[in-house]
CSV table of C-alpha atoms in Angstrom, one decimal:
chain,number,residue,atom,x,y,z
A,1,MET,CA,155.2,-248.7,-49.7
A,2,ARG,CA,152.0,-247.1,-50.1
A,3,ARG,CA,152.4,-245.2,-46.9
A,4,ILE,CA,155.3,-243.1,-47.8
A,5,ARG,CA,153.7,-242.5,-51.7
A,6,THR,CA,150.2,-241.4,-49.5
A,7,THR,CA,152.3,-239.1,-46.8
A,8,GLY,CA,154.8,-237.8,-49.7
A,9,VAL,CA,151.0,-236.7,-52.0
A,10,ALA,CA,150.0,-235.4,-48.5
A,11,LEU,CA,153.2,-233.4,-48.0
A,12,ALA,CA,152.6,-232.3,-51.8
A,13,ALA,CA,149.5,-231.4,-50.8
A,14,VAL,CA,150.2,-229.7,-47.9
A,15,ALA,CA,153.0,-227.7,-49.8
A,16,ALA,CA,150.6,-227.0,-52.1
A,17,LEU,CA,148.3,-225.2,-49.7
A,18,ALA,CA,150.5,-223.1,-48.2
A,19,LEU,CA,152.0,-221.8,-50.8
A,20,PRO,CA,148.9,-219.3,-51.5
A,21,ALA,CA,149.4,-218.3,-48.1
A,22,LEU,CA,152.9,-216.7,-49.4
A,23,PRO,CA,152.0,-214.3,-51.0
A,24,ALA,CA,148.2,-213.1,-49.2
A,25,ALA,CA,151.3,-213.1,-46.1
A,26,THR,CA,153.0,-210.4,-48.2
A,27,ALA,CA,149.9,-208.5,-48.4
A,28,SER,CA,148.9,-208.4,-44.9
A,29,ALA,CA,152.3,-206.9,-44.4
A,30,ALA,CA,151.9,-204.7,-47.4
A,31,THR,CA,148.4,-203.2,-46.5
A,32,ALA,CA,150.4,-203.2,-42.8
A,33,THR,CA,153.3,-200.7,-44.5
A,34,ALA,CA,150.3,-198.7,-46.0
A,35,THR,CA,149.2,-197.5,-42.9
A,36,THR,CA,151.3,-197.5,-41.2
A,37,ALA,CA,150.8,-194.6,-38.4
A,38,CYS,CA,152.9,-190.6,-39.6
A,39,PRO,CA,155.1,-189.6,-36.6
A,40,THR,CA,153.6,-188.1,-33.8
A,41,GLY,CA,155.7,-185.9,-31.4
A,42,TRP,CA,155.6,-182.8,-33.0
A,43,GLY,CA,154.0,-180.0,-31.0
A,44,SER,CA,151.8,-176.3,-31.3
A,45,LEU,CA,154.2,-174.0,-29.8
A,46,ALA,CA,156.1,-171.9,-30.7
A,47,GLU,CA,159.9,-173.2,-32.2
A,48,VAL,CA,163.1,-170.5,-32.1
A,49,ARG,CA,166.2,-170.4,-33.5
A,50,SER,CA,167.6,-167.7,-33.1
A,51,THR,CA,170.8,-166.7,-35.5
A,52,ALA,CA,170.5,-164.9,-38.9
A,53,THR,CA,172.4,-165.1,-41.9
A,54,THR,CA,172.6,-161.3,-45.4
A,55,LYS,CA,172.2,-164.3,-47.9
A,56,PRO,CA,169.0,-163.6,-48.9
A,57,LEU,CA,166.0,-165.6,-49.5
A,58,THR,CA,165.3,-166.7,-53.6
A,59,ASN,CA,162.2,-168.8,-53.5
A,60,ILE,CA,159.3,-170.0,-51.2
A,61,ARG,CA,157.9,-173.6,-52.3
A,62,THR,CA,155.3,-176.0,-50.4
A,63,GLY,CA,154.8,-180.0,-51.2
A,64,ARG,CA,152.2,-182.4,-50.2
A,65,HIS,CA,153.1,-185.5,-48.4
A,66,ALA,CA,151.5,-188.2,-47.2
A,67,CYS,CA,151.6,-187.1,-43.4
A,68,PHE,CA,152.2,-183.7,-43.7
A,69,ASP,CA,152.3,-180.2,-45.7
A,70,ARG,CA,155.6,-178.5,-46.6
A,71,MET,CA,156.7,-175.2,-46.4
A,72,VAL,CA,160.4,-174.8,-47.4
A,73,VAL,CA,162.7,-171.6,-47.6
A,74,ASP,CA,165.5,-171.4,-49.7
A,75,LEU,CA,168.5,-169.7,-49.4
A,76,PRO,CA,170.9,-170.9,-51.4
A,77,GLY,CA,174.8,-170.1,-50.1
A,78,ALA,CA,173.7,-169.9,-46.7
A,79,GLY,CA,174.8,-173.5,-45.6
A,80,ARG,CA,173.0,-174.1,-42.5
A,81,SER,CA,174.5,-172.9,-39.4
A,82,GLY,CA,173.2,-169.3,-40.4
A,83,LEU,CA,169.9,-169.9,-40.5
A,84,GLY,CA,167.8,-169.1,-38.4
A,85,TYR,CA,163.6,-168.4,-37.8
A,86,SER,CA,161.4,-167.9,-35.5
A,87,VAL,CA,157.6,-170.2,-36.3
A,88,ARG,CA,154.2,-169.4,-34.1
A,89,TYR,CA,150.8,-169.8,-33.7
A,90,VAL,CA,150.0,-165.7,-33.7
A,91,SER,CA,145.7,-164.7,-33.8
A,92,THR,CA,146.4,-162.3,-36.0
A,93,LEU,CA,150.0,-161.7,-38.8
A,94,TYR,CA,150.7,-158.0,-38.9
A,95,GLN,CA,153.2,-156.7,-41.1
A,96,ASP,CA,156.8,-155.4,-39.5
A,97,GLY,CA,157.3,-151.7,-39.6
A,98,SER,CA,153.9,-150.6,-39.8
A,99,GLY,CA,152.1,-152.7,-38.0
A,100,ARG,CA,149.2,-153.8,-40.4
A,101,PRO,CA,147.5,-156.6,-40.0
A,102,ILE,CA,147.1,-159.1,-42.8
A,103,PRO,CA,144.3,-161.3,-43.2
A,104,VAL,CA,145.5,-165.0,-44.0
A,105,ALA,CA,142.5,-167.6,-44.8
A,106,GLY,CA,142.1,-170.9,-42.6
A,107,GLY,CA,141.5,-171.6,-38.3
A,108,ALA,CA,144.8,-170.7,-38.1
A,109,VAL,CA,148.0,-169.1,-38.7
A,110,LEU,CA,151.7,-169.8,-38.7
A,111,GLU,CA,153.8,-166.2,-38.5
A,112,VAL,CA,156.9,-168.1,-40.3
A,113,ARG,CA,159.6,-165.8,-39.4
A,114,ILE,CA,162.3,-166.5,-41.7
A,115,ALA,CA,165.7,-164.5,-40.1
A,116,ALA,CA,167.0,-163.5,-43.1
A,117,PRO,CA,166.1,-160.5,-45.9
A,118,ALA,CA,164.1,-161.1,-49.5
A,119,TYR,CA,166.8,-158.8,-50.4
A,120,ASP,CA,169.8,-157.8,-51.6
A,121,HIS,CA,171.6,-156.8,-48.7
A,122,GLU,CA,174.5,-154.4,-50.1
A,123,THR,CA,172.2,-153.2,-53.0
A,124,GLY,CA,168.4,-153.5,-51.2
A,125,ALA,CA,167.4,-155.0,-54.4
A,126,PRO,CA,164.5,-157.8,-54.2
A,127,THR,CA,165.8,-161.2,-54.4
A,128,TYR,CA,162.3,-162.7,-53.9
A,129,PRO,CA,159.2,-161.2,-56.0
A,130,GLY,CA,156.8,-161.5,-53.5
A,131,ARG,CA,154.6,-158.7,-53.0
A,132,VAL,CA,153.1,-157.9,-49.2
A,133,ASN,CA,149.4,-159.3,-48.1
A,134,ARG,CA,149.3,-160.4,-51.7
A,135,PRO,CA,150.1,-164.5,-51.5
A,136,LEU,CA,153.3,-165.9,-52.1
A,137,PRO,CA,154.6,-166.3,-55.7
A,138,GLY,CA,153.8,-169.5,-57.5
A,139,VAL,CA,152.6,-171.8,-54.9
A,140,ASP,CA,148.8,-173.6,-55.4
A,141,LEU,CA,147.3,-174.3,-52.6
A,142,THR,CA,144.7,-176.7,-54.8
A,143,GLY,CA,144.6,-180.0,-52.7
A,144,TYR,CA,145.9,-179.8,-50.0
A,145,ARG,CA,145.2,-180.6,-46.5
A,146,THR,CA,146.3,-178.7,-44.2
A,147,PHE,CA,147.5,-175.5,-45.9
A,148,ARG,CA,144.3,-172.9,-46.5
A,149,ASP,CA,146.4,-169.7,-47.9
A,150,THR,CA,150.0,-168.0,-47.7
A,151,ARG,CA,151.0,-164.2,-47.2
A,152,PHE,CA,154.1,-162.9,-47.8
A,153,GLY,CA,154.2,-160.3,-44.7
A,154,GLY,CA,157.2,-158.8,-46.3
A,155,SER,CA,161.0,-158.1,-45.7
A,156,PHE,CA,161.9,-155.2,-43.2
A,157,GLU,CA,165.8,-155.1,-41.1
A,158,GLY,CA,167.2,-158.1,-42.2
A,159,GLU,CA,163.7,-160.6,-41.2
A,160,THR,CA,161.3,-162.6,-44.0
A,161,LEU,CA,157.7,-162.9,-42.5
A,162,VAL,CA,155.2,-165.0,-44.4
A,163,GLY,CA,152.0,-165.9,-42.8
A,164,LEU,CA,151.0,-169.5,-43.8
A,165,GLY,CA,146.7,-169.7,-43.0
A,166,VAL,CA,146.3,-174.0,-42.1
A,167,ARG,CA,142.8,-176.1,-42.1
A,168,ALA,CA,142.9,-176.0,-37.8
A,169,ARG,CA,146.0,-174.7,-35.1
A,170,LEU,CA,147.7,-178.3,-35.6
A,171,PRO,CA,150.9,-180.2,-35.1
A,172,PHE,CA,154.2,-178.7,-36.5
A,173,ARG,CA,157.9,-179.2,-37.1
A,174,VAL,CA,160.5,-176.7,-38.2
A,175,LEU,CA,163.9,-178.3,-40.2
A,176,VAL,CA,167.0,-176.9,-40.9
A,177,LEU,CA,168.3,-178.3,-43.9
A,178,THR,CA,172.1,-176.4,-46.2
A,179,ASP,CA,170.4,-173.6,-47.6
A,180,ARG,CA,166.8,-174.2,-46.7
A,181,ILE,CA,164.8,-174.2,-44.2
A,182,VAL,CA,161.4,-176.6,-44.1
A,183,VAL,CA,158.1,-176.1,-42.6
A,184,ASP,CA,155.5,-178.9,-42.1
A,185,VAL,CA,152.5,-179.2,-40.6
A,186,ALA,CA,150.8,-182.3,-39.6
A,187,HIS,CA,147.0,-183.5,-41.5
A,188,ASN,CA,145.8,-183.9,-38.1
A,189,TRP,CA,147.5,-184.7,-34.0
A,190,THR,CA,146.6,-188.4,-34.2
A,191,GLY,CA,148.8,-189.6,-36.3
A,192,ALA,CA,146.7,-191.2,-38.9
A,193,ARG,CA,146.8,-191.4,-42.6
């Protein structure tokens, strides 16, 4: 009987020692999740979707994420099928129509061309308060890791132009969602946080 008690005590001691290991394993799993690499596979070559809408854009906003900075162009009522764009790195942003250069701060400039007007196509009344060669209204880039500057390039012949100044030529992606176009620019090329 003594042996059984000793074995029982030994098993209880081993079990007690094993219990503190469970939270440590959980903690290391949480740490692994927190340090998971960001998505990779994005590039820096031009992305184009050749379609257009007459539904005007009404807002441009930005947001910060763990792996990238995001710009969202809102086009209420446009759905998805008619949302077109051209996003590419350029050495200089030029205003459509006049051809005047628009200075954009940052190590690289993304030209974001939305195939939609920033005005009502029937009345010509502006639907977005942006002014050519000025930062986007309501956008504050304080604390962003990638974005450095925004400039409104105007809206000409049914297209709207935005300059997005970024820290360097970094990988990006463009998403089309219902009533919006999203441009994400990664914080780096390696996928590290």
